[in-house]
Tab-separated table of C-alpha atoms and ligand atoms in Angstrom:
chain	number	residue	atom	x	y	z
Z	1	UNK	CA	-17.082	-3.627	-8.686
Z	2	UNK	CA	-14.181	-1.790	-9.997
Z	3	UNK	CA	-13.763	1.970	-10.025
Z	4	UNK	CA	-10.919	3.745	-11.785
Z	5	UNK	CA	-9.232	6.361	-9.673
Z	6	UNK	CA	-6.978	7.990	-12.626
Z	7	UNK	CA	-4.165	7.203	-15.015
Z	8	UNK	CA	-0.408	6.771	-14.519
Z	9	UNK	CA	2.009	8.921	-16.234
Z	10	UNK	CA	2.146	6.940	-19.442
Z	11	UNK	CA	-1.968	6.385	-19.285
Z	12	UNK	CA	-2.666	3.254	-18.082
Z	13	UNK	CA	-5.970	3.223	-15.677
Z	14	UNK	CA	-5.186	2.809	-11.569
Z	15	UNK	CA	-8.422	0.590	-10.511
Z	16	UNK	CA	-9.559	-0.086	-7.375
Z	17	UNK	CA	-11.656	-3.150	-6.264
Z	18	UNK	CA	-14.842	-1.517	-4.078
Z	19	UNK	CA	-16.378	-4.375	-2.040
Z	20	UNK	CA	-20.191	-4.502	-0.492
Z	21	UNK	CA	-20.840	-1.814	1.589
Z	22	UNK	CA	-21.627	-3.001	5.037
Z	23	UNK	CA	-21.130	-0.154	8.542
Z	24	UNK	CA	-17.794	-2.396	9.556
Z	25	UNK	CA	-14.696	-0.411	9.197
Z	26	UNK	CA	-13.566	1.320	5.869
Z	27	UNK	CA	-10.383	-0.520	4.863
Z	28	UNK	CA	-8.093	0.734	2.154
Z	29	UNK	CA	-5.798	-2.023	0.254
Z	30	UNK	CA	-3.113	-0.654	-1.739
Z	31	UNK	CA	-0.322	-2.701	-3.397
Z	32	UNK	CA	2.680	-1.651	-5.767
Z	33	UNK	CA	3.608	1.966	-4.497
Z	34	UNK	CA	7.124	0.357	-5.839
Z	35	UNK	CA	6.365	-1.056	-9.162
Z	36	UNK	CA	9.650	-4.008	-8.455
Z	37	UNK	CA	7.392	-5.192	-5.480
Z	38	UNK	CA	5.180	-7.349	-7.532
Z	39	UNK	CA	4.404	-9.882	-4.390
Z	40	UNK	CA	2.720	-6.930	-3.050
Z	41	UNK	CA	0.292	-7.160	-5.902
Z	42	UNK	CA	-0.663	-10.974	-5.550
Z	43	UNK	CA	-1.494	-10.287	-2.026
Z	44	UNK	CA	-3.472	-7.392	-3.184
Z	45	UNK	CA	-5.192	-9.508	-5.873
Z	46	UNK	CA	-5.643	-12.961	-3.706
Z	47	UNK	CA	-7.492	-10.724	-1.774
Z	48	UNK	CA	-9.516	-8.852	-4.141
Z	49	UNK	CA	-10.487	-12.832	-5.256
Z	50	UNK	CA	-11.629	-13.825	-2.147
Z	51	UNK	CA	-14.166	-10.570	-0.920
Z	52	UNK	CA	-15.170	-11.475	-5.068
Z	53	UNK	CA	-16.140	-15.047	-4.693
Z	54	UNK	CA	-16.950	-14.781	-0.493
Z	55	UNK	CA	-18.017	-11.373	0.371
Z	56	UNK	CA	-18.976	-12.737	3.727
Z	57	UNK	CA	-15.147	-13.513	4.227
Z	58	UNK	CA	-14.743	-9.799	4.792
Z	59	UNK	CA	-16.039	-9.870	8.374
Z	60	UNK	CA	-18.481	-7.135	8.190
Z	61	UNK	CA	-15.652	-4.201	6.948
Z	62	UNK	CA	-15.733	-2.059	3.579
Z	63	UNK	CA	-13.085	-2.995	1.485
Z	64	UNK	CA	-11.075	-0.676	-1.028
Z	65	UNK	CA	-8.395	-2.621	-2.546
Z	66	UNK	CA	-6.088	-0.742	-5.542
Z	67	UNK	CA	-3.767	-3.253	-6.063
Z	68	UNK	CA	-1.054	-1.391	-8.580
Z	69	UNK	CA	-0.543	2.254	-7.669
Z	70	UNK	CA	2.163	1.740	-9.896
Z	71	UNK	CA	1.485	0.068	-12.740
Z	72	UNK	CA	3.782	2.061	-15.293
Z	73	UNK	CA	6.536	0.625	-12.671
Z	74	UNK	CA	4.584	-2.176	-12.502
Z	75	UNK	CA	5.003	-2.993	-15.937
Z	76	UNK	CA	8.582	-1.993	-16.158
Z	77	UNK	CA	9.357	-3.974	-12.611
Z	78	UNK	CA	10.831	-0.403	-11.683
Z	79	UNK	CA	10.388	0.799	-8.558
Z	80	UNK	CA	9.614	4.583	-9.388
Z	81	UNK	CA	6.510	5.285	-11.866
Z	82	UNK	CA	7.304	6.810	-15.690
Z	83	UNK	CA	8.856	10.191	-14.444
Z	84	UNK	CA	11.625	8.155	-12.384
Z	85	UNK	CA	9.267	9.477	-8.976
Z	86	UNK	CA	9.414	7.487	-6.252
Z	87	UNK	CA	5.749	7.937	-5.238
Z	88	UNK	CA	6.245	6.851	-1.445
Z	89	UNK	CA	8.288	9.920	-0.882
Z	90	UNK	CA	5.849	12.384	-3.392
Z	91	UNK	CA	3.048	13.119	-1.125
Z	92	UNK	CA	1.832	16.547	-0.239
Z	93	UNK	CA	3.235	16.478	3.707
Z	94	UNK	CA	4.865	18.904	5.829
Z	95	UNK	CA	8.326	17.270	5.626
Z	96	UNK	CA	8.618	16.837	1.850
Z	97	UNK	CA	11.870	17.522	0.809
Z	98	UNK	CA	12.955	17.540	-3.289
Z	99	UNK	CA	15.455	14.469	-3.201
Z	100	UNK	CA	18.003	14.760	-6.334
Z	101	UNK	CA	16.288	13.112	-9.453
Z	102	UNK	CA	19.137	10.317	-9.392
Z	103	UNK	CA	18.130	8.964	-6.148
Z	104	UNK	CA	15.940	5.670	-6.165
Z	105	UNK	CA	13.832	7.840	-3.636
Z	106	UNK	CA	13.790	10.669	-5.745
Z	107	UNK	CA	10.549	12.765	-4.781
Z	108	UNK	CA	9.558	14.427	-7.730
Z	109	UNK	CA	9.674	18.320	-8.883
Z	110	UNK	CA	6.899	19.517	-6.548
Z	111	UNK	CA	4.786	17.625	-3.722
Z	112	UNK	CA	2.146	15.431	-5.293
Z	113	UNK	CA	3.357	16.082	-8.539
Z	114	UNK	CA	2.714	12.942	-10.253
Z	115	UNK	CA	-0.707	11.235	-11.125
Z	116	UNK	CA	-0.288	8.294	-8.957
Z	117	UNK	CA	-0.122	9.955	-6.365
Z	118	UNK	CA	-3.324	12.345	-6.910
Z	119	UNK	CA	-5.288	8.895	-7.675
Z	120	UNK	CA	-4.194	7.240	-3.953
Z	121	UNK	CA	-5.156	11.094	-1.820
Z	122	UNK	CA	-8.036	11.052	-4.314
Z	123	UNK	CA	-8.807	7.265	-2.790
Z	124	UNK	CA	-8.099	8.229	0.279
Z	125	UNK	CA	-10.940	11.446	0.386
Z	126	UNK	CA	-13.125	9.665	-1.345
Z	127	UNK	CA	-13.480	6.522	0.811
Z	128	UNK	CA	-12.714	7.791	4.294
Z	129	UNK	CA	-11.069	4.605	5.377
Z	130	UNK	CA	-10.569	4.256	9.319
Z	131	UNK	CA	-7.974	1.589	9.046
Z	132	UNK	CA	-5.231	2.070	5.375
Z	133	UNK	CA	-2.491	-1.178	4.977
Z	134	UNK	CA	-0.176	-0.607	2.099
Z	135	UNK	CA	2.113	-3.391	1.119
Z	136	UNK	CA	5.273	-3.389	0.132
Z	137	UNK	CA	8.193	-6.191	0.235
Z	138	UNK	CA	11.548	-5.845	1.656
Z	139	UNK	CA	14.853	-7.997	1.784
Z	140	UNK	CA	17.553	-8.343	4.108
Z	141	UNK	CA	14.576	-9.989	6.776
Z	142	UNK	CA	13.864	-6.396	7.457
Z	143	UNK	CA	10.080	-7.598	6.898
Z	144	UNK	CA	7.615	-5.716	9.333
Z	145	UNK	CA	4.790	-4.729	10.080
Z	146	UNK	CA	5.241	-0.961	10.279
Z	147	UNK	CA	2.887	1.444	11.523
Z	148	UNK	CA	2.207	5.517	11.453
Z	149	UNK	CA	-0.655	7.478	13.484
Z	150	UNK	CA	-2.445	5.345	15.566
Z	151	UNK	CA	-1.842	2.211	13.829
Z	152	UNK	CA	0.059	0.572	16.865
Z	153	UNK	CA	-2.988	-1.946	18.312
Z	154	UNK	CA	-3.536	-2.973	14.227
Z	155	UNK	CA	0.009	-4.138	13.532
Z	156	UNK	CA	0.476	-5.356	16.660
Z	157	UNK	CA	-3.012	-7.640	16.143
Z	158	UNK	CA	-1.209	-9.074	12.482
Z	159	UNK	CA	1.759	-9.455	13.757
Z	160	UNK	CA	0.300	-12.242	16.013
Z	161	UNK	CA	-1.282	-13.783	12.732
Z	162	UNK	CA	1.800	-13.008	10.407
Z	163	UNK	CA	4.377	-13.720	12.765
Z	164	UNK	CA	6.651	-10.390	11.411
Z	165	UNK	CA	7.720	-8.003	13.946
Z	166	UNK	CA	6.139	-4.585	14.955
Z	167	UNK	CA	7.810	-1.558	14.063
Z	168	UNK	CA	7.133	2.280	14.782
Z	169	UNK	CA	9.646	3.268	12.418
Z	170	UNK	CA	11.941	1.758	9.445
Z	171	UNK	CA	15.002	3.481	11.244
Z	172	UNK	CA	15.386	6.074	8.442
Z	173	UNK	CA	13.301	9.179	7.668
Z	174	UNK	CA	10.919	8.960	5.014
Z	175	UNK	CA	9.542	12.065	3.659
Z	176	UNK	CA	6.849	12.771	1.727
Z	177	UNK	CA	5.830	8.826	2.068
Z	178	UNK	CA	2.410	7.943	2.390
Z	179	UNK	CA	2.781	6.738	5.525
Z	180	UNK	CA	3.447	10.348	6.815
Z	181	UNK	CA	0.883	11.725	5.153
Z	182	UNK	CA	-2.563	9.311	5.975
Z	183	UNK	CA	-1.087	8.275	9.267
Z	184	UNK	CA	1.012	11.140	11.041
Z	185	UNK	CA	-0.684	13.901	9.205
Z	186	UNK	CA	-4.281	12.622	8.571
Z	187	UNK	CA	-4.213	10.277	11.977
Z	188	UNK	CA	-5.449	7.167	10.058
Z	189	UNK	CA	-4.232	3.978	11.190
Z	190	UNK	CA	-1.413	3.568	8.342
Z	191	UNK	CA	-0.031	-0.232	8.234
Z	192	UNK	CA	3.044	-0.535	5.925
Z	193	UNK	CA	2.484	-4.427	5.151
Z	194	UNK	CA	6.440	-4.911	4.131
Z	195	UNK	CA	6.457	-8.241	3.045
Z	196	UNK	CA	9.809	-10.779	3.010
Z	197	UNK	CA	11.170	-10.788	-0.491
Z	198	UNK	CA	13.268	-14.169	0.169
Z	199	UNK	CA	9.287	-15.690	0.555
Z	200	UNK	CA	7.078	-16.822	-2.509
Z	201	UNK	CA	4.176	-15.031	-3.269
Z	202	UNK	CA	2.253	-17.870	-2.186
Z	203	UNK	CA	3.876	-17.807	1.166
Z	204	UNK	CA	3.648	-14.168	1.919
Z	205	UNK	CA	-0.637	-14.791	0.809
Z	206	UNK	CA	-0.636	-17.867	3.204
Z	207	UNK	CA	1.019	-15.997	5.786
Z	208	UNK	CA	-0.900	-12.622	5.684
Z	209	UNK	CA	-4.721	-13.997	4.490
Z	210	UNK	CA	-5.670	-13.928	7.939
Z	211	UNK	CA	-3.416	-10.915	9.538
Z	212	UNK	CA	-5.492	-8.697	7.315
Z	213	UNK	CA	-8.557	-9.620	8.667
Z	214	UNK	CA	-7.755	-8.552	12.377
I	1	LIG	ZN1	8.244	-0.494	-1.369
């Protein structure tokens, strides 16, 4: 079943995929924060596919999966949404800062400002995950598996499946992200999923089908 959370900027519906409910743990997929990340999305959407067509696959867990935050970036293969936000540094958290509007990062006019953003806290209160991985891609083999909050035992567990290292932090500050907010803020185990962008979408699937599932 699909559910639509809001609309982007320029009006185009942000869906989410709402599995079977079932008393496992409440897991929140989101792909495309960063509308140039589009291997974020075919992870997102292989595995919206498989809870479809085997639900049992899902070992037991609710599944939430928004696969384009983005999708006015999306479209555009931008990385910030219609208003040139950067929606990973837009949330509502006690270290938002207002980054100049020229910056790739730039973090909009006020905290939570754009309608992306609203639709993912909106997610986020609605659902109640215990357990939130948002995926991203990355180049330079900076890929990760980064956690905030208490997300250390959950990256650690797909990092044995995905084979990418376990990080705490990126190694620079990232306000107003969304990791800040649902994991340091919120205490949700936040996993920031950054995938390689030198692998193929069908690579980064192959590699991650089962790290998701720990
Ligand atoms: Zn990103």
């Amino acid at each position: 079943m699909y559910v639509t959370l809001g609309y982007s900027v320029a009006g185009r519906p942000i869906r989410a995929f709402v599995g079977r409910e079932s008393g496992g743990e409440k897991i929140v997929v989101l792909g495309a924060f960063h509308g140039d990340e589009p291997k974020s999305v075919t992870v997102a959407r292989k595995l919206i596919d498989l809870l479809d067509t085997e639900p049992q696959q899902g070992k037991g867990h609710e599944w939430v999966v928004v696969p384009i935050v983005n999708p006015d970036g999306y479209e555009a293969r931008r990385r910030r949404n219609a208003n040139a936000v950067d929606i990973n540094r837009n949330f509502p958290t006690k270290n938002w800062v207002r980054s100049p509007r020229r910056s790739r990062m730039f973090s909009g006019d006020s905290p939570g400002s754009e309608p992306e953003t609203r639709a993912v806290i909106k997610a986020v209160k609605r659902y109640r995950p215990t357990r939130i991985i948002s995926i991203h891609s990355i180049d330079g083999r900076r890929h990760c598996n980064n956690y905030d909050g208490p997300g250390r035992a959950i990256a650690e567990a797909m990092g044995r499946r995905n084979r990418y290292p376990v990080r705490g932090s990126m190694g620079y500050p990232t306000p107003g992200s969304f990791g800040n907010w649902a994991g340091v803020e919120r205490g949700i185990p936040t996993i920031t999923l950054e995938l390689p962008s030198h692998h193929s979408p069908k690579r980064c699937w192959e590699d991650n089908r089962w790290a998701l599932f720990c």
